[in-house]
Each structure stands twice: as C-alpha cells, then as structure tokens.
mmCIF file of the C-alpha atoms, coordinates in Angstrom:
data_MODEL
# 
_entry.id   MODEL 
# 
loop_
_atom_site.group_PDB 
_atom_site.id 
_atom_site.type_symbol 
_atom_site.label_atom_id 
_atom_site.label_alt_id 
_atom_site.label_comp_id 
_atom_site.label_asym_id 
_atom_site.label_entity_id 
_atom_site.label_seq_id 
_atom_site.pdbx_PDB_ins_code 
_atom_site.Cartn_x 
_atom_site.Cartn_y 
_atom_site.Cartn_z 
_atom_site.occupancy 
_atom_site.B_iso_or_equiv 
_atom_site.pdbx_formal_charge 
_atom_site.auth_seq_id 
_atom_site.auth_comp_id 
_atom_site.auth_asym_id 
_atom_site.auth_atom_id 
_atom_site.pdbx_PDB_model_num 
ATOM 1   C CA . ALA A 1 1   ? -30.366 126.772 287.676 1.00 0.00 ? 1   ALA A CA 1 
ATOM 2   C CA . MET A 1 2   ? -27.194 124.800 287.616 1.00 0.00 ? 2   MET A CA 1 
ATOM 3   C CA . VAL A 1 3   ? -24.674 125.448 290.393 1.00 0.00 ? 3   VAL A CA 1 
ATOM 4   C CA . ALA A 1 4   ? -21.150 124.091 290.320 1.00 0.00 ? 4   ALA A CA 1 
ATOM 5   C CA . SER A 1 5   ? -20.616 121.810 293.261 1.00 0.00 ? 5   SER A CA 1 
ATOM 6   C CA . SER A 1 6   ? -17.451 120.967 295.096 1.00 0.00 ? 6   SER A CA 1 
ATOM 7   C CA . ALA A 1 7   ? -15.513 117.778 294.484 1.00 0.00 ? 7   ALA A CA 1 
ATOM 8   C CA . ASP A 1 8   ? -16.950 116.085 297.583 1.00 0.00 ? 8   ASP A CA 1 
ATOM 9   C CA . GLY A 1 9   ? -20.508 116.531 296.294 1.00 0.00 ? 9   GLY A CA 1 
ATOM 10  C CA . GLY A 1 10  ? -21.514 118.798 299.176 1.00 0.00 ? 10  GLY A CA 1 
ATOM 11  C CA . GLY A 1 11  ? -23.418 121.180 296.890 1.00 0.00 ? 11  GLY A CA 1 
ATOM 12  C CA . SER A 1 12  ? -21.523 124.335 297.869 1.00 0.00 ? 12  SER A CA 1 
ATOM 13  C CA . ALA A 1 13  ? -20.497 126.630 295.026 1.00 0.00 ? 13  ALA A CA 1 
ATOM 14  C CA . SER A 1 14  ? -16.875 126.601 293.946 1.00 0.00 ? 14  SER A CA 1 
ATOM 15  C CA . PRO A 1 15  ? -14.712 129.703 294.483 1.00 0.00 ? 15  PRO A CA 1 
ATOM 16  C CA . LEU A 1 16  ? -14.718 130.252 290.720 1.00 0.00 ? 16  LEU A CA 1 
ATOM 17  C CA . VAL A 1 17  ? -18.490 130.712 290.732 1.00 0.00 ? 17  VAL A CA 1 
ATOM 18  C CA . TRP A 1 18  ? -18.241 133.310 293.493 1.00 0.00 ? 18  TRP A CA 1 
ATOM 19  C CA . GLU A 1 19  ? -15.432 135.118 291.690 1.00 0.00 ? 19  GLU A CA 1 
ATOM 20  C CA . SER A 1 20  ? -17.515 135.171 288.507 1.00 0.00 ? 20  SER A CA 1 
ATOM 21  C CA . PHE A 1 21  ? -20.484 136.513 290.477 1.00 0.00 ? 21  PHE A CA 1 
ATOM 22  C CA . TYR A 1 22  ? -18.279 139.207 292.027 1.00 0.00 ? 22  TYR A CA 1 
ATOM 23  C CA . TRP A 1 23  ? -16.901 140.440 288.699 1.00 0.00 ? 23  TRP A CA 1 
ATOM 24  C CA . GLY A 1 24  ? -20.357 140.374 287.127 1.00 0.00 ? 24  GLY A CA 1 
ATOM 25  C CA . LEU A 1 25  ? -21.705 142.443 290.017 1.00 0.00 ? 25  LEU A CA 1 
ATOM 26  C CA . VAL A 1 26  ? -18.835 144.954 289.799 1.00 0.00 ? 26  VAL A CA 1 
ATOM 27  C CA . SER A 1 27  ? -19.282 145.383 286.052 1.00 0.00 ? 27  SER A CA 1 
ATOM 28  C CA . ALA A 1 28  ? -23.059 145.761 286.396 1.00 0.00 ? 28  ALA A CA 1 
ATOM 29  C CA . LEU A 1 29  ? -22.728 148.329 289.190 1.00 0.00 ? 29  LEU A CA 1 
ATOM 30  C CA . SER A 1 30  ? -20.188 150.388 287.267 1.00 0.00 ? 30  SER A CA 1 
ATOM 31  C CA . LEU A 1 31  ? -22.873 151.353 284.739 1.00 0.00 ? 31  LEU A CA 1 
ATOM 32  C CA . ASN A 1 32  ? -25.200 152.582 287.472 1.00 0.00 ? 32  ASN A CA 1 
ATOM 33  C CA . ILE A 1 33  ? -22.437 154.423 289.317 1.00 0.00 ? 33  ILE A CA 1 
ATOM 34  C CA . GLY A 1 34  ? -21.296 156.099 286.096 1.00 0.00 ? 34  GLY A CA 1 
ATOM 35  C CA . SER A 1 35  ? -24.815 157.180 285.188 1.00 0.00 ? 35  SER A CA 1 
ATOM 36  C CA . VAL A 1 36  ? -25.413 158.684 288.641 1.00 0.00 ? 36  VAL A CA 1 
ATOM 37  C CA . ILE A 1 37  ? -22.122 160.604 288.440 1.00 0.00 ? 37  ILE A CA 1 
ATOM 38  C CA . GLY A 1 38  ? -22.927 161.778 284.917 1.00 0.00 ? 38  GLY A CA 1 
ATOM 39  C CA . VAL A 1 39  ? -26.385 163.012 285.881 1.00 0.00 ? 39  VAL A CA 1 
ATOM 40  C CA . THR A 1 40  ? -25.544 164.625 289.218 1.00 0.00 ? 40  THR A CA 1 
ATOM 41  C CA . CYS A 1 41  ? -22.196 166.282 288.518 1.00 0.00 ? 41  CYS A CA 1 
ATOM 42  C CA . LEU A 1 42  ? -21.504 166.565 284.801 1.00 0.00 ? 42  LEU A CA 1 
ATOM 43  C CA . PRO A 1 43  ? -17.727 166.481 284.224 1.00 0.00 ? 43  PRO A CA 1 
ATOM 44  C CA . SER A 1 44  ? -16.032 168.903 281.860 1.00 0.00 ? 44  SER A CA 1 
ATOM 45  C CA . LYS A 1 45  ? -15.830 168.129 278.155 1.00 0.00 ? 45  LYS A CA 1 
ATOM 46  C CA . LYS A 1 46  ? -12.165 167.171 278.479 1.00 0.00 ? 46  LYS A CA 1 
ATOM 47  C CA . VAL A 1 47  ? -12.851 164.691 281.285 1.00 0.00 ? 47  VAL A CA 1 
ATOM 48  C CA . ARG A 1 48  ? -15.797 163.231 279.368 1.00 0.00 ? 48  ARG A CA 1 
ATOM 49  C CA . ALA A 1 49  ? -13.630 162.858 276.263 1.00 0.00 ? 49  ALA A CA 1 
ATOM 50  C CA . ILE A 1 50  ? -10.924 161.093 278.281 1.00 0.00 ? 50  ILE A CA 1 
ATOM 51  C CA . LEU A 1 51  ? -13.460 158.738 279.859 1.00 0.00 ? 51  LEU A CA 1 
ATOM 52  C CA . MET A 1 52  ? -15.089 157.978 276.507 1.00 0.00 ? 52  MET A CA 1 
ATOM 53  C CA . ALA A 1 53  ? -11.705 157.290 274.920 1.00 0.00 ? 53  ALA A CA 1 
ATOM 54  C CA . PHE A 1 54  ? -10.752 155.000 277.801 1.00 0.00 ? 54  PHE A CA 1 
ATOM 55  C CA . GLY A 1 55  ? -14.075 153.154 277.588 1.00 0.00 ? 55  GLY A CA 1 
ATOM 56  C CA . GLY A 1 56  ? -13.795 152.745 273.826 1.00 0.00 ? 56  GLY A CA 1 
ATOM 57  C CA . GLY A 1 57  ? -10.240 151.474 274.146 1.00 0.00 ? 57  GLY A CA 1 
ATOM 58  C CA . ALA A 1 58  ? -11.209 149.038 276.884 1.00 0.00 ? 58  ALA A CA 1 
ATOM 59  C CA . LEU A 1 59  ? -14.094 147.736 274.779 1.00 0.00 ? 59  LEU A CA 1 
ATOM 60  C CA . LEU A 1 60  ? -11.854 147.337 271.724 1.00 0.00 ? 60  LEU A CA 1 
ATOM 61  C CA . PHE A 1 61  ? -9.213  145.571 273.813 1.00 0.00 ? 61  PHE A CA 1 
ATOM 62  C CA . ALA A 1 62  ? -11.759 143.168 275.293 1.00 0.00 ? 62  ALA A CA 1 
ATOM 63  C CA . LEU A 1 63  ? -13.156 142.414 271.847 1.00 0.00 ? 63  LEU A CA 1 
ATOM 64  C CA . SER A 1 64  ? -9.675  141.872 270.434 1.00 0.00 ? 64  SER A CA 1 
ATOM 65  C CA . ILE A 1 65  ? -8.735  139.486 273.223 1.00 0.00 ? 65  ILE A CA 1 
ATOM 66  C CA . GLU A 1 66  ? -11.980 137.579 272.807 1.00 0.00 ? 66  GLU A CA 1 
ATOM 67  C CA . LEU A 1 67  ? -11.682 137.227 269.032 1.00 0.00 ? 67  LEU A CA 1 
ATOM 68  C CA . PHE A 1 68  ? -7.937  136.965 268.527 1.00 0.00 ? 68  PHE A CA 1 
ATOM 69  C CA . GLY A 1 69  ? -7.263  134.803 271.579 1.00 0.00 ? 69  GLY A CA 1 
ATOM 70  C CA . ARG A 1 70  ? -9.360  132.032 270.090 1.00 0.00 ? 70  ARG A CA 1 
ATOM 71  C CA . VAL A 1 71  ? -7.445  132.209 266.820 1.00 0.00 ? 71  VAL A CA 1 
ATOM 72  C CA . LEU A 1 72  ? -4.120  132.009 268.654 1.00 0.00 ? 72  LEU A CA 1 
ATOM 73  C CA . HIS A 1 73  ? -5.230  128.936 270.631 1.00 0.00 ? 73  HIS A CA 1 
ATOM 74  C CA . THR A 1 74  ? -6.560  127.272 267.475 1.00 0.00 ? 74  THR A CA 1 
ATOM 75  C CA . ALA A 1 75  ? -3.341  127.992 265.580 1.00 0.00 ? 75  ALA A CA 1 
ATOM 76  C CA . GLU A 1 76  ? -1.231  126.651 268.431 1.00 0.00 ? 76  GLU A CA 1 
ATOM 77  C CA . ALA A 1 77  ? -3.302  123.480 268.658 1.00 0.00 ? 77  ALA A CA 1 
ATOM 78  C CA . ALA A 1 78  ? -3.069  122.954 264.882 1.00 0.00 ? 78  ALA A CA 1 
ATOM 79  C CA . GLY A 1 79  ? 0.653   123.701 264.847 1.00 0.00 ? 79  GLY A CA 1 
ATOM 80  C CA . THR A 1 80  ? 0.404   126.301 262.075 1.00 0.00 ? 80  THR A CA 1 
ATOM 81  C CA . THR A 1 81  ? 0.746   130.066 261.869 1.00 0.00 ? 81  THR A CA 1 
ATOM 82  C CA . ALA A 1 82  ? -1.541  130.585 258.852 1.00 0.00 ? 82  ALA A CA 1 
ATOM 83  C CA . PRO A 1 83  ? -4.604  131.633 260.918 1.00 0.00 ? 83  PRO A CA 1 
ATOM 84  C CA . VAL A 1 84  ? -2.480  134.184 262.775 1.00 0.00 ? 84  VAL A CA 1 
ATOM 85  C CA . TRP A 1 85  ? -1.291  135.772 259.527 1.00 0.00 ? 85  TRP A CA 1 
ATOM 86  C CA . VAL A 1 86  ? -4.848  135.850 258.189 1.00 0.00 ? 86  VAL A CA 1 
ATOM 87  C CA . MET A 1 87  ? -6.014  137.457 261.427 1.00 0.00 ? 87  MET A CA 1 
ATOM 88  C CA . GLU A 1 88  ? -3.283  140.105 261.323 1.00 0.00 ? 88  GLU A CA 1 
ATOM 89  C CA . ALA A 1 89  ? -3.896  140.876 257.647 1.00 0.00 ? 89  ALA A CA 1 
ATOM 90  C CA . SER A 1 90  ? -7.634  141.146 258.298 1.00 0.00 ? 90  SER A CA 1 
ATOM 91  C CA . ALA A 1 91  ? -7.041  143.566 261.162 1.00 0.00 ? 91  ALA A CA 1 
ATOM 92  C CA . VAL A 1 92  ? -4.780  145.783 259.041 1.00 0.00 ? 92  VAL A CA 1 
ATOM 93  C CA . ILE A 1 93  ? -7.131  145.696 256.039 1.00 0.00 ? 93  ILE A CA 1 
ATOM 94  C CA . GLY A 1 94  ? -10.110 146.460 258.293 1.00 0.00 ? 94  GLY A CA 1 
ATOM 95  C CA . GLY A 1 95  ? -8.274  149.412 259.861 1.00 0.00 ? 95  GLY A CA 1 
ATOM 96  C CA . CYS A 1 96  ? -7.331  150.794 256.445 1.00 0.00 ? 96  CYS A CA 1 
ATOM 97  C CA . PHE A 1 97  ? -10.888 150.327 255.201 1.00 0.00 ? 97  PHE A CA 1 
ATOM 98  C CA . PHE A 1 98  ? -12.250 152.180 258.232 1.00 0.00 ? 98  PHE A CA 1 
ATOM 99  C CA . ALA A 1 99  ? -9.767  155.031 257.729 1.00 0.00 ? 99  ALA A CA 1 
ATOM 100 C CA . PHE A 1 100 ? -10.691 155.277 254.040 1.00 0.00 ? 100 PHE A CA 1 
ATOM 101 C CA . LEU A 1 101 ? -14.436 155.347 254.776 1.00 0.00 ? 101 LEU A CA 1 
ATOM 102 C CA . ASN A 1 102 ? -13.942 157.926 257.518 1.00 0.00 ? 102 ASN A CA 1 
ATOM 103 C CA . TYR A 1 103 ? -11.916 160.111 255.143 1.00 0.00 ? 103 TYR A CA 1 
ATOM 104 C CA . ALA A 1 104 ? -14.446 159.709 252.324 1.00 0.00 ? 104 ALA A CA 1 
ATOM 105 C CA . LEU A 1 105 ? -17.382 160.572 254.569 1.00 0.00 ? 105 LEU A CA 1 
ATOM 106 C CA . ASN A 1 106 ? -15.655 163.641 255.975 1.00 0.00 ? 106 ASN A CA 1 
ATOM 107 C CA . LYS A 1 107 ? -14.475 164.770 252.536 1.00 0.00 ? 107 LYS A CA 1 
ATOM 108 C CA . PHE A 1 108 ? -17.829 164.367 250.793 1.00 0.00 ? 108 PHE A CA 1 
ATOM 109 C CA . GLY A 1 109 ? -20.276 165.899 253.219 1.00 0.00 ? 109 GLY A CA 1 
ATOM 110 C CA . ALA A 1 110 ? -20.697 163.760 256.316 1.00 0.00 ? 110 ALA A CA 1 
ATOM 111 C CA . ASP A 1 111 ? -20.150 166.910 258.362 1.00 0.00 ? 111 ASP A CA 1 
ATOM 112 C CA . PHE A 1 112 ? -23.581 168.168 257.260 1.00 0.00 ? 112 PHE A CA 1 
ATOM 113 C CA . ARG A 1 113 ? -25.176 165.941 259.895 1.00 0.00 ? 113 ARG A CA 1 
ATOM 114 C CA . LYS A 1 114 ? -24.670 168.596 262.555 1.00 0.00 ? 114 LYS A CA 1 
ATOM 115 C CA . GLU A 1 115 ? -25.406 172.286 262.297 1.00 0.00 ? 115 GLU A CA 1 
ATOM 116 C CA . SER A 1 116 ? -22.231 173.302 264.135 1.00 0.00 ? 116 SER A CA 1 
ATOM 117 C CA . THR A 1 117 ? -19.922 171.409 261.777 1.00 0.00 ? 117 THR A CA 1 
ATOM 118 C CA . SER A 1 118 ? -21.678 172.706 258.686 1.00 0.00 ? 118 SER A CA 1 
ATOM 119 C CA . LYS A 1 119 ? -21.334 176.283 260.005 1.00 0.00 ? 119 LYS A CA 1 
ATOM 120 C CA . SER A 1 120 ? -17.603 175.829 260.532 1.00 0.00 ? 120 SER A CA 1 
ATOM 121 C CA . ARG A 1 121 ? -17.252 174.277 257.074 1.00 0.00 ? 121 ARG A CA 1 
ATOM 122 C CA . PHE A 1 122 ? -19.014 177.232 255.428 1.00 0.00 ? 122 PHE A CA 1 
ATOM 123 C CA . ALA A 1 123 ? -16.911 179.686 257.437 1.00 0.00 ? 123 ALA A CA 1 
ATOM 124 C CA . ARG A 1 124 ? -13.734 177.919 256.307 1.00 0.00 ? 124 ARG A CA 1 
ATOM 125 C CA . LEU A 1 125 ? -14.871 177.910 252.675 1.00 0.00 ? 125 LEU A CA 1 
ATOM 126 C CA . ARG A 1 126 ? -15.780 181.600 252.899 1.00 0.00 ? 126 ARG A CA 1 
ATOM 127 C CA . ARG A 1 127 ? -12.333 182.482 254.294 1.00 0.00 ? 127 ARG A CA 1 
ATOM 128 C CA . MET A 1 128 ? -10.681 180.520 251.471 1.00 0.00 ? 128 MET A CA 1 
ATOM 129 C CA . LEU A 1 129 ? -12.823 182.288 248.880 1.00 0.00 ? 129 LEU A CA 1 
ATOM 130 C CA . MET A 1 130 ? -12.093 185.732 250.336 1.00 0.00 ? 130 MET A CA 1 
ATOM 131 C CA . GLN A 1 131 ? -8.352  185.038 250.297 1.00 0.00 ? 131 GLN A CA 1 
ATOM 132 C CA . ARG A 1 132 ? -8.458  184.097 246.619 1.00 0.00 ? 132 ARG A CA 1 
ATOM 133 C CA . LEU A 1 133 ? -10.461 187.114 245.475 1.00 0.00 ? 133 LEU A CA 1 
ATOM 134 C CA . PRO A 1 134 ? -8.407  190.148 244.441 1.00 0.00 ? 134 PRO A CA 1 
ATOM 135 C CA . PRO A 1 135 ? -8.822  193.271 246.572 1.00 0.00 ? 135 PRO A CA 1 
ATOM 136 C CA . PRO A 1 136 ? -11.265 195.881 245.156 1.00 0.00 ? 136 PRO A CA 1 
# 
C-alpha cells in the first residue's frame, strides 16, 4: 500500500490522507447506522419518504458535481463555452426524455406491476364508467 509521506521524508501520513480516511469512515458508518435504525425502529411512511427523497437528491447532486465539474474545468482550460452548452442541452434533453418515458409507462400500463395500483386503476375506471352510464 502506498502512503503519502510528508515533505521531509519522515514517512508520516499527510493531513489530507487522514481527512480522506475520516470522511470514508463516516460515509461507511452511515450505512450501518441507517440500517440499524431502519430495522429496530421503523419510521413512519412520511419520514421514510423524506429520507429517501433527501438521499436521492444528495446522490443526484454528487453525480452532477462529479460529471459536470469536469466539463466546466475542461471548458475553462480550453477557453471555450461549447462543452458547457452541450452539457446543459444534454441535461435538459435527458430530463425531458425521462419525463416522457415515465408518462408513457404510466399511461400504457406500467401500474400493473403492483396489485395495489392496478386495484386503484380499476376502481377509477369503474367510477368513470358508472358516471357515464345513464340511470336506470
């Protein structure tokens, strides 16, 4: 294993290595702490939804910073804004494509994957049909 050494060649790890180790340890422990909390005292559905939304947003933010930060540095080094415009257009097109696929799946039967959603769909269709039928 390679350990960063100090400038004087003493072999001690630099503060950056220890900070990296600390953040790696904190992020690794958070999974275990979260699983213990989830198993021992299950939060309400609302709290779980909030935590899942926060986690998804944090993951998306980290991915965006990782991917888009590189493009911004490359564009700055090259002295052009073309990669930034391509990146922004790709993000918008990707978001629209996701929204379209989500709509298409929900419109054309993706809700049949779960029994509860198919029951609510049939109940909604039945109500619509009953409203349209003339009274006897």
